[in-house]
Structures are given as structure tokens and as C-alpha cells.
PDB file of C-alpha atoms in Angstrom:
ATOM      1  CA  UNK A  51       8.495  10.811   8.592  1.00  0.00           C
ATOM      2  CA  UNK A  52       4.748  11.191   8.673  1.00  0.00           C
ATOM      3  CA  UNK A  53       2.754   9.003  11.047  1.00  0.00           C
ATOM      4  CA  UNK A  54      -0.593   7.408  10.358  1.00  0.00           C
ATOM      5  CA  UNK A  55      -2.462   5.585  13.094  1.00  0.00           C
ATOM      6  CA  UNK A  56      -5.413   3.250  13.037  1.00  0.00           C
ATOM      7  CA  UNK A  57      -7.847   2.326  15.751  1.00  0.00           C
ATOM      8  CA  UNK A  58      -8.568  -0.301  16.783  1.00  0.00           C
ATOM      9  CA  UNK A  59      -5.591  -2.485  15.873  1.00  0.00           C
ATOM     10  CA  UNK A  60      -7.811  -5.519  16.016  1.00  0.00           C
ATOM     11  CA  UNK A  61     -11.514  -6.165  16.532  1.00  0.00           C
ATOM     12  CA  UNK A  62     -13.784  -9.165  16.805  1.00  0.00           C
ATOM     13  CA  UNK A  63     -17.467  -8.721  16.116  1.00  0.00           C
ATOM     14  CA  UNK A  64     -20.514 -10.847  15.594  1.00  0.00           C
ATOM     15  CA  UNK A  65     -22.073 -11.401  12.222  1.00  0.00           C
ATOM     16  CA  UNK A  66     -24.660  -8.754  11.391  1.00  0.00           C
ATOM     17  CA  UNK A  67     -23.133  -5.979  13.468  1.00  0.00           C
ATOM     18  CA  UNK A  68     -21.298  -2.909  12.212  1.00  0.00           C
ATOM     19  CA  UNK A  69     -17.706  -1.977  12.931  1.00  0.00           C
ATOM     20  CA  UNK A  70     -16.006   1.400  12.588  1.00  0.00           C
ATOM     21  CA  UNK A  71     -12.282   1.750  11.929  1.00  0.00           C
ATOM     22  CA  UNK A  72     -10.517   5.080  12.338  1.00  0.00           C
ATOM     23  CA  UNK A  73      -7.523   6.323  10.386  1.00  0.00           C
ATOM     24  CA  UNK A  74      -5.670   9.409  11.579  1.00  0.00           C
ATOM     25  CA  UNK A  75      -2.721  11.368  10.255  1.00  0.00           C
ATOM     26  CA  UNK A  76      -0.967  12.397  13.453  1.00  0.00           C
ATOM     27  CA  UNK A  77       1.522  15.026  12.372  1.00  0.00           C
ATOM     28  CA  UNK A  78       0.328  16.238   8.994  1.00  0.00           C
ATOM     29  CA  UNK A  79      -2.780  17.188   7.106  1.00  0.00           C
ATOM     30  CA  UNK A  80      -3.749  14.502   4.653  1.00  0.00           C
ATOM     31  CA  UNK A  81      -4.846  15.677   1.241  1.00  0.00           C
ATOM     32  CA  UNK A  82      -6.117  12.229   0.354  1.00  0.00           C
ATOM     33  CA  UNK A  83      -6.742   9.055   2.290  1.00  0.00           C
ATOM     34  CA  UNK A  84      -6.979   5.543   0.933  1.00  0.00           C
ATOM     35  CA  UNK A  85      -8.486   2.333   2.259  1.00  0.00           C
ATOM     36  CA  UNK A  86      -7.103  -1.088   1.366  1.00  0.00           C
ATOM     37  CA  UNK A  87      -8.064  -4.631   2.243  1.00  0.00           C
ATOM     38  CA  UNK A  88      -5.642  -7.520   2.495  1.00  0.00           C
ATOM     39  CA  UNK A  89      -6.616 -11.168   2.843  1.00  0.00           C
ATOM     40  CA  UNK A  90      -4.110 -13.641   4.312  1.00  0.00           C
ATOM     41  CA  UNK A  91      -1.100 -14.241   2.093  1.00  0.00           C
ATOM     42  CA  UNK A  92      -2.489 -11.904  -0.542  1.00  0.00           C
ATOM     43  CA  UNK A  93      -1.593  -8.464  -1.785  1.00  0.00           C
ATOM     44  CA  UNK A  94      -3.272  -5.198  -0.879  1.00  0.00           C
ATOM     45  CA  UNK A  95      -6.372  -4.275  -2.815  1.00  0.00           C
ATOM     46  CA  UNK A  96      -7.518  -0.679  -2.976  1.00  0.00           C
ATOM     47  CA  UNK A  97     -11.096  -0.260  -1.800  1.00  0.00           C
ATOM     48  CA  UNK A  98     -11.651   3.466  -2.006  1.00  0.00           C
ATOM     49  CA  UNK A  99     -10.067   6.895  -2.140  1.00  0.00           C
ATOM     50  CA  UNK A 100     -11.373   9.845  -0.191  1.00  0.00           C
ATOM     51  CA  UNK A 101     -10.695  13.560   0.026  1.00  0.00           C
ATOM     52  CA  UNK A 102     -11.746  15.690   2.964  1.00  0.00           C
ATOM     53  CA  UNK A 103     -15.281  16.900   2.590  1.00  0.00           C
ATOM     54  CA  UNK A 104     -15.902  14.905  -0.580  1.00  0.00           C
ATOM     55  CA  UNK A 105     -17.592  11.627  -1.295  1.00  0.00           C
ATOM     56  CA  UNK A 106     -15.272   8.669  -1.518  1.00  0.00           C
ATOM     57  CA  UNK A 107     -14.419   7.107  -4.858  1.00  0.00           C
ATOM     58  CA  UNK A 108     -14.900   3.362  -4.644  1.00  0.00           C
ATOM     59  CA  UNK A 109     -13.081   0.807  -6.748  1.00  0.00           C
ATOM     60  CA  UNK A 110     -15.020  -1.498  -8.991  1.00  0.00           C
ATOM     61  CA  UNK A 111     -16.604  -4.335  -7.071  1.00  0.00           C
ATOM     62  CA  UNK A 112     -16.557  -2.592  -3.693  1.00  0.00           C
ATOM     63  CA  UNK A 113     -20.030  -2.066  -2.247  1.00  0.00           C
ATOM     64  CA  UNK A 114     -20.557   1.546  -1.235  1.00  0.00           C
ATOM     65  CA  UNK A 115     -23.426   0.762   1.100  1.00  0.00           C
ATOM     66  CA  UNK A 116     -21.484  -1.918   2.887  1.00  0.00           C
ATOM     67  CA  UNK A 117     -18.215  -0.060   3.341  1.00  0.00           C
ATOM     68  CA  UNK A 118     -19.090   3.459   4.423  1.00  0.00           C
ATOM     69  CA  UNK A 119     -16.269   5.967   4.313  1.00  0.00           C
ATOM     70  CA  UNK A 120     -16.404   9.326   6.053  1.00  0.00           C
ATOM     71  CA  UNK A 121     -13.596  11.822   5.668  1.00  0.00           C
ATOM     72  CA  UNK A 122     -14.689  14.545   8.037  1.00  0.00           C
ATOM     73  CA  UNK A 123     -11.405  16.391   8.462  1.00  0.00           C
ATOM     74  CA  UNK A 124      -7.905  16.649   7.050  1.00  0.00           C
ATOM     75  CA  UNK A 125      -6.631  14.258   9.703  1.00  0.00           C
ATOM     76  CA  UNK A 126      -9.397  11.700  10.093  1.00  0.00           C
ATOM     77  CA  UNK A 127     -11.105   9.170   7.879  1.00  0.00           C
ATOM     78  CA  UNK A 128     -13.362   6.364   9.057  1.00  0.00           C
ATOM     79  CA  UNK A 129     -14.372   3.103   7.442  1.00  0.00           C
ATOM     80  CA  UNK A 130     -17.554   1.444   8.691  1.00  0.00           C
ATOM     81  CA  UNK A 131     -18.198  -2.143   7.740  1.00  0.00           C
ATOM     82  CA  UNK A 132     -21.957  -2.502   7.944  1.00  0.00           C
ATOM     83  CA  UNK A 133     -23.748  -5.778   8.610  1.00  0.00           C
ATOM     84  CA  UNK A 134     -20.446  -7.594   8.761  1.00  0.00           C
ATOM     85  CA  UNK A 135     -20.192 -11.223   7.702  1.00  0.00           C
ATOM     86  CA  UNK A 136     -17.393 -13.753   8.151  1.00  0.00           C
ATOM     87  CA  UNK A 137     -16.194 -13.146   4.599  1.00  0.00           C
ATOM     88  CA  UNK A 138     -15.472  -9.528   5.586  1.00  0.00           C
ATOM     89  CA  UNK A 139     -12.802 -10.765   7.964  1.00  0.00           C
ATOM     90  CA  UNK A 140      -9.591  -9.224   6.708  1.00  0.00           C
ATOM     91  CA  UNK A 141      -6.725  -6.829   7.389  1.00  0.00           C
ATOM     92  CA  UNK A 142      -7.857  -3.286   6.649  1.00  0.00           C
ATOM     93  CA  UNK A 143      -5.121  -0.732   6.025  1.00  0.00           C
ATOM     94  CA  UNK A 144      -5.398   2.980   5.430  1.00  0.00           C
ATOM     95  CA  UNK A 145      -2.890   5.357   3.923  1.00  0.00           C
ATOM     96  CA  UNK A 146      -2.608   9.085   3.450  1.00  0.00           C
ATOM     97  CA  UNK A 147      -0.732  11.555   1.317  1.00  0.00           C
ATOM     98  CA  UNK A 148       0.433  14.984   2.349  1.00  0.00           C
ATOM     99  CA  UNK A 149       0.580  18.086   0.230  1.00  0.00           C
ATOM    100  CA  UNK A 150       4.351  18.560   0.141  1.00  0.00           C
ATOM    101  CA  UNK A 151       5.135  14.897  -0.578  1.00  0.00           C
ATOM    102  CA  UNK A 152       2.188  13.838  -2.631  1.00  0.00           C
ATOM    103  CA  UNK A 153       4.115  11.080  -4.338  1.00  0.00           C
ATOM    104  CA  UNK A 154       4.338   9.013  -1.144  1.00  0.00           C
ATOM    105  CA  UNK A 155       1.510   7.243   0.633  1.00  0.00           C
ATOM    106  CA  UNK A 156       2.048   6.815   4.357  1.00  0.00           C
ATOM    107  CA  UNK A 157       0.422   3.644   5.589  1.00  0.00           C
ATOM    108  CA  UNK A 158      -1.165   2.943   8.912  1.00  0.00           C
ATOM    109  CA  UNK A 159      -0.384  -0.209  10.890  1.00  0.00           C
ATOM    110  CA  UNK A 160      -3.623  -1.890   9.843  1.00  0.00           C
ATOM    111  CA  UNK A 161      -6.713  -3.213  11.626  1.00  0.00           C
ATOM    112  CA  UNK A 162      -7.444  -6.905  11.770  1.00  0.00           C
ATOM    113  CA  UNK A 163     -11.178  -7.567  11.645  1.00  0.00           C
ATOM    114  CA  UNK A 164     -12.565 -10.960  12.565  1.00  0.00           C
ATOM    115  CA  UNK A 165     -16.282 -11.575  12.133  1.00  0.00           C
ATOM    116  CA  UNK A 166     -17.659 -14.573  13.988  1.00  0.00           C
TER     117      UNK A 166
ATOM    118  CA  UNK B  32      -4.719  -0.768 -15.435  1.00  0.00           C
ATOM    119  CA  UNK B  33      -1.147  -1.902 -15.767  1.00  0.00           C
ATOM    120  CA  UNK B  34      -0.185  -5.019 -13.849  1.00  0.00           C
ATOM    121  CA  UNK B  35       3.103  -6.139 -12.416  1.00  0.00           C
ATOM    122  CA  UNK B  36       4.637  -9.600 -12.233  1.00  0.00           C
ATOM    123  CA  UNK B  37       7.160 -10.587  -9.589  1.00  0.00           C
ATOM    124  CA  UNK B  38       8.824 -13.799  -8.422  1.00  0.00           C
ATOM    125  CA  UNK B  39       6.976 -15.320  -5.506  1.00  0.00           C
ATOM    126  CA  UNK B  40      10.054 -15.615  -3.337  1.00  0.00           C
ATOM    127  CA  UNK B  41      13.778 -14.985  -3.279  1.00  0.00           C
ATOM    128  CA  UNK B  42      16.565 -15.234  -0.800  1.00  0.00           C
ATOM    129  CA  UNK B  43      19.987 -13.725  -0.381  1.00  0.00           C
ATOM    130  CA  UNK B  44      22.814 -13.773   2.125  1.00  0.00           C
ATOM    131  CA  UNK B  45      23.197 -11.046   4.687  1.00  0.00           C
ATOM    132  CA  UNK B  46      25.583  -8.351   3.501  1.00  0.00           C
ATOM    133  CA  UNK B  47      25.096  -9.177  -0.148  1.00  0.00           C
ATOM    134  CA  UNK B  48      23.056  -7.236  -2.661  1.00  0.00           C
ATOM    135  CA  UNK B  49      19.453  -8.268  -3.170  1.00  0.00           C
ATOM    136  CA  UNK B  50      18.136  -7.751  -6.702  1.00  0.00           C
ATOM    137  CA  UNK B  51      14.376  -7.969  -7.000  1.00  0.00           C
ATOM    138  CA  UNK B  52      12.965  -8.015 -10.542  1.00  0.00           C
ATOM    139  CA  UNK B  53       9.578  -6.827 -11.721  1.00  0.00           C
ATOM    140  CA  UNK B  54       7.827  -6.956 -15.079  1.00  0.00           C
ATOM    141  CA  UNK B  55       5.335  -4.267 -16.042  1.00  0.00           C
ATOM    142  CA  UNK B  56       5.076  -4.710 -19.784  1.00  0.00           C
ATOM    143  CA  UNK B  57       1.738  -2.894 -20.104  1.00  0.00           C
ATOM    144  CA  UNK B  58       2.821   0.244 -18.283  1.00  0.00           C
ATOM    145  CA  UNK B  59       1.871   3.532 -19.917  1.00  0.00           C
ATOM    146  CA  UNK B  60       4.305   6.326 -20.624  1.00  0.00           C
ATOM    147  CA  UNK B  61       3.231   8.496 -17.719  1.00  0.00           C
ATOM    148  CA  UNK B  62       2.815   5.799 -15.083  1.00  0.00           C
ATOM    149  CA  UNK B  63       5.352   5.638 -12.282  1.00  0.00           C
ATOM    150  CA  UNK B  64       6.880   2.493 -10.826  1.00  0.00           C
ATOM    151  CA  UNK B  65       6.859   2.317  -7.046  1.00  0.00           C
ATOM    152  CA  UNK B  66       8.332  -0.120  -4.578  1.00  0.00           C
ATOM    153  CA  UNK B  67       6.989  -0.696  -1.087  1.00  0.00           C
ATOM    154  CA  UNK B  68       7.762  -3.411   1.401  1.00  0.00           C
ATOM    155  CA  UNK B  69       5.652  -4.971   4.112  1.00  0.00           C
ATOM    156  CA  UNK B  70       6.897  -6.697   7.189  1.00  0.00           C
ATOM    157  CA  UNK B  71       4.483  -9.255   8.548  1.00  0.00           C
ATOM    158  CA  UNK B  72       1.159  -7.794   9.703  1.00  0.00           C
ATOM    159  CA  UNK B  73       2.296  -4.195   9.402  1.00  0.00           C
ATOM    160  CA  UNK B  74       1.475  -1.401   6.994  1.00  0.00           C
ATOM    161  CA  UNK B  75       3.626  -1.107   3.861  1.00  0.00           C
ATOM    162  CA  UNK B  76       6.698   1.101   3.901  1.00  0.00           C
ATOM    163  CA  UNK B  77       7.716   3.292   0.966  1.00  0.00           C
ATOM    164  CA  UNK B  78      11.075   2.476  -0.577  1.00  0.00           C
ATOM    165  CA  UNK B  79      11.521   4.299  -3.867  1.00  0.00           C
ATOM    166  CA  UNK B  80       9.803   5.304  -7.082  1.00  0.00           C
ATOM    167  CA  UNK B  81      10.751   6.312 -10.607  1.00  0.00           C
ATOM    168  CA  UNK B  82       9.445   7.084 -14.078  1.00  0.00           C
ATOM    169  CA  UNK B  83      12.201   6.668 -16.640  1.00  0.00           C
ATOM    170  CA  UNK B  84      15.536   7.328 -15.012  1.00  0.00           C
ATOM    171  CA  UNK B  85      17.313   5.179 -12.505  1.00  0.00           C
ATOM    172  CA  UNK B  86      16.851   6.352  -8.943  1.00  0.00           C
ATOM    173  CA  UNK B  87      18.805   5.934  -5.735  1.00  0.00           C
ATOM    174  CA  UNK B  88      18.096   6.865  -2.154  1.00  0.00           C
ATOM    175  CA  UNK B  89      19.331   5.832   1.251  1.00  0.00           C
ATOM    176  CA  UNK B  90      17.375   2.594   1.153  1.00  0.00           C
ATOM    177  CA  UNK B  91      17.744   1.255  -2.357  1.00  0.00           C
ATOM    178  CA  UNK B  92      18.334   1.768  -6.047  1.00  0.00           C
ATOM    179  CA  UNK B  93      15.766   1.407  -8.795  1.00  0.00           C
ATOM    180  CA  UNK B  94      16.864   0.412 -12.266  1.00  0.00           C
ATOM    181  CA  UNK B  95      14.246   0.849 -15.008  1.00  0.00           C
ATOM    182  CA  UNK B  96      14.861  -0.571 -18.470  1.00  0.00           C
ATOM    183  CA  UNK B  97      14.856   1.796 -21.390  1.00  0.00           C
ATOM    184  CA  UNK B  98      11.574   0.402 -22.738  1.00  0.00           C
ATOM    185  CA  UNK B  99      10.136   0.674 -19.203  1.00  0.00           C
ATOM    186  CA  UNK B 100       8.733  -2.833 -19.373  1.00  0.00           C
ATOM    187  CA  UNK B 101      10.675  -4.025 -16.370  1.00  0.00           C
ATOM    188  CA  UNK B 102      12.603  -2.783 -13.392  1.00  0.00           C
ATOM    189  CA  UNK B 103      14.861  -4.049 -10.634  1.00  0.00           C
ATOM    190  CA  UNK B 104      15.002  -2.982  -7.033  1.00  0.00           C
ATOM    191  CA  UNK B 105      18.465  -3.284  -5.536  1.00  0.00           C
ATOM    192  CA  UNK B 106      19.152  -3.423  -1.825  1.00  0.00           C
ATOM    193  CA  UNK B 107      22.935  -2.954  -1.847  1.00  0.00           C
ATOM    194  CA  UNK B 108      23.778  -4.609   1.456  1.00  0.00           C
ATOM    195  CA  UNK B 109      20.878  -6.685   2.712  1.00  0.00           C
ATOM    196  CA  UNK B 110      20.404  -7.138   6.447  1.00  0.00           C
ATOM    197  CA  UNK B 111      18.185  -9.506   8.370  1.00  0.00           C
ATOM    198  CA  UNK B 112      15.744  -6.644   8.933  1.00  0.00           C
ATOM    199  CA  UNK B 113      15.206  -6.437   5.176  1.00  0.00           C
ATOM    200  CA  UNK B 114      13.299  -9.719   5.276  1.00  0.00           C
ATOM    201  CA  UNK B 115       9.845  -8.708   4.063  1.00  0.00           C
ATOM    202  CA  UNK B 116       7.418  -8.868   1.159  1.00  0.00           C
ATOM    203  CA  UNK B 117       8.442  -6.403  -1.544  1.00  0.00           C
ATOM    204  CA  UNK B 118       5.744  -4.997  -3.771  1.00  0.00           C
ATOM    205  CA  UNK B 119       6.329  -3.579  -7.226  1.00  0.00           C
ATOM    206  CA  UNK B 120       3.542  -1.155  -7.962  1.00  0.00           C
ATOM    207  CA  UNK B 121       2.298   0.918 -10.852  1.00  0.00           C
ATOM    208  CA  UNK B 122       0.893   4.312  -9.998  1.00  0.00           C
ATOM    209  CA  UNK B 123      -2.134   5.293 -12.025  1.00  0.00           C
ATOM    210  CA  UNK B 124      -2.968   8.989 -12.022  1.00  0.00           C
ATOM    211  CA  UNK B 125      -6.589  10.089 -12.024  1.00  0.00           C
ATOM    212  CA  UNK B 126      -8.199  13.475 -11.559  1.00  0.00           C
ATOM    213  CA  UNK B 127      -6.363  15.254  -8.771  1.00  0.00           C
ATOM    214  CA  UNK B 128      -5.106  12.086  -7.146  1.00  0.00           C
ATOM    215  CA  UNK B 129      -3.736   8.669  -8.033  1.00  0.00           C
ATOM    216  CA  UNK B 130      -4.005   5.057  -7.036  1.00  0.00           C
ATOM    217  CA  UNK B 131      -1.395   2.402  -6.404  1.00  0.00           C
ATOM    218  CA  UNK B 132      -1.968  -0.983  -7.979  1.00  0.00           C
ATOM    219  CA  UNK B 133      -0.102  -3.543  -5.906  1.00  0.00           C
ATOM    220  CA  UNK B 134       1.429  -6.618  -7.499  1.00  0.00           C
ATOM    221  CA  UNK B 135       1.543 -10.003  -5.811  1.00  0.00           C
ATOM    222  CA  UNK B 136       4.868  -9.240  -4.181  1.00  0.00           C
ATOM    223  CA  UNK B 137       8.153 -11.060  -3.663  1.00  0.00           C
ATOM    224  CA  UNK B 138       8.861 -12.592  -0.301  1.00  0.00           C
ATOM    225  CA  UNK B 139      12.538 -11.858   0.364  1.00  0.00           C
ATOM    226  CA  UNK B 140      14.347 -13.908   2.963  1.00  0.00           C
ATOM    227  CA  UNK B 141      17.740 -12.624   4.040  1.00  0.00           C
ATOM    228  CA  UNK B 142      19.856 -15.482   5.405  1.00  0.00           C
ATOM    229  CA  UNK B 143      22.437 -14.986   8.164  1.00  0.00           C
TER     230      UNK B 143
END
């Protein structure tokens, strides 16, 4: 199967600072990458979709200036939470699709963000 | 976007079949039904997907009703490692990509 990694696996930051989360496809080139957020005991909510070299498409209600997505290569996408606040504390999960199996999204292990 | 409705929780005995229902009454004709599962604090794992016909793979079977308003995921011989939250999802196509709309999920507990 295809492997997607995320770094860091967990992070604690102070309110007002920015945090960057990396998502990498380790053994395939990702045609599209997705970013989700999951609050405790809740389902996953799609935040944005990004293609390499293109601007991300954000879902309704997701602030573009707060959640910056950069998809610089076919194997790397980054999510930067700017000016983080305690309400941004959540589990952030990325996924990626590959060209020959576009019907399946391969999910990363997630990054737990805690803002104090 | 189409939504899915699932029971909050279910349980079954180890070795028995687990049948997880899902309602998606507003699904459109070209929208796929997907199932993923998530073990605590991990990323979701793909199980199976289908459009109209029933599907089977090494993990599970997917039964979709003829009117496509509901489906059932069947784990034929549940094991303790199948304990997880199972998400029934509708795939919405857009431009050159698609998005997955996750339901609330069913927490399946497999009992020894």
C-alpha cells in the first residue's frame, strides 16, 4: 500500500504563534492532497484540497488566511496554522491520492495540535 | 452535498459477521459510497467503495440497495482488531478531483 506520513505527530504551541504541519507521500506521487480536521469524538471535516503547483480549494467556513496550505511538490504539502488560538486545538489529518488508484485516499497518521 | 446517517454504536461477537448499516437517501446518481474505518487516534483506513453494484474485497462486502438510498457494510468474520469507528461516506466529484463527506460514524465493538 501507499504510505503517507505527517510531521510532527504532536505539537504544543502558545496562543498567537504559528505552527507548520507537513504531509508527505513516501512511496508515490500524489496527484491531490487533502487536509482534514477532527475534534474529539467527532467525525473528520474536510478543510481544503490542493494540487501540486495550484492554489488550494478551501471548504466553506475555513479561513484561507488562517490555514495556509502550500503544495510545493508531488510528495509534499504543508498546512500552517497562523496565529493559533486554543480553539484551533484539534487532530489534523492529511490524505493523498495517486494517479493509478485515484479512487482511494491514503491517510496520514494525523497531527495532534494543542494550543495553550 | 449528500449526507449519511449511521447508528452511533454497535457490537458483535468475535468470529461472527458484523453488519453496519448506512442511510444516504439524498445521494445523487453518480455519487459513490465509500467506507473507511478509524482506529483510535490514527488516520482512517480505506475498506471498500461502490456505486450501484454490490462489491466484495478481502476486507469486506458492500451491499447497496437498488434505490441506492442505503447500504450495508459486512465484515464476514469479525476479529478483535476490527474494533474501530466505521465511516460511511459519500464521494462528491468536482472538477478534476473529488471530496469525501464523512458521516458521524459507527463505533463497532467486537466482543471476545
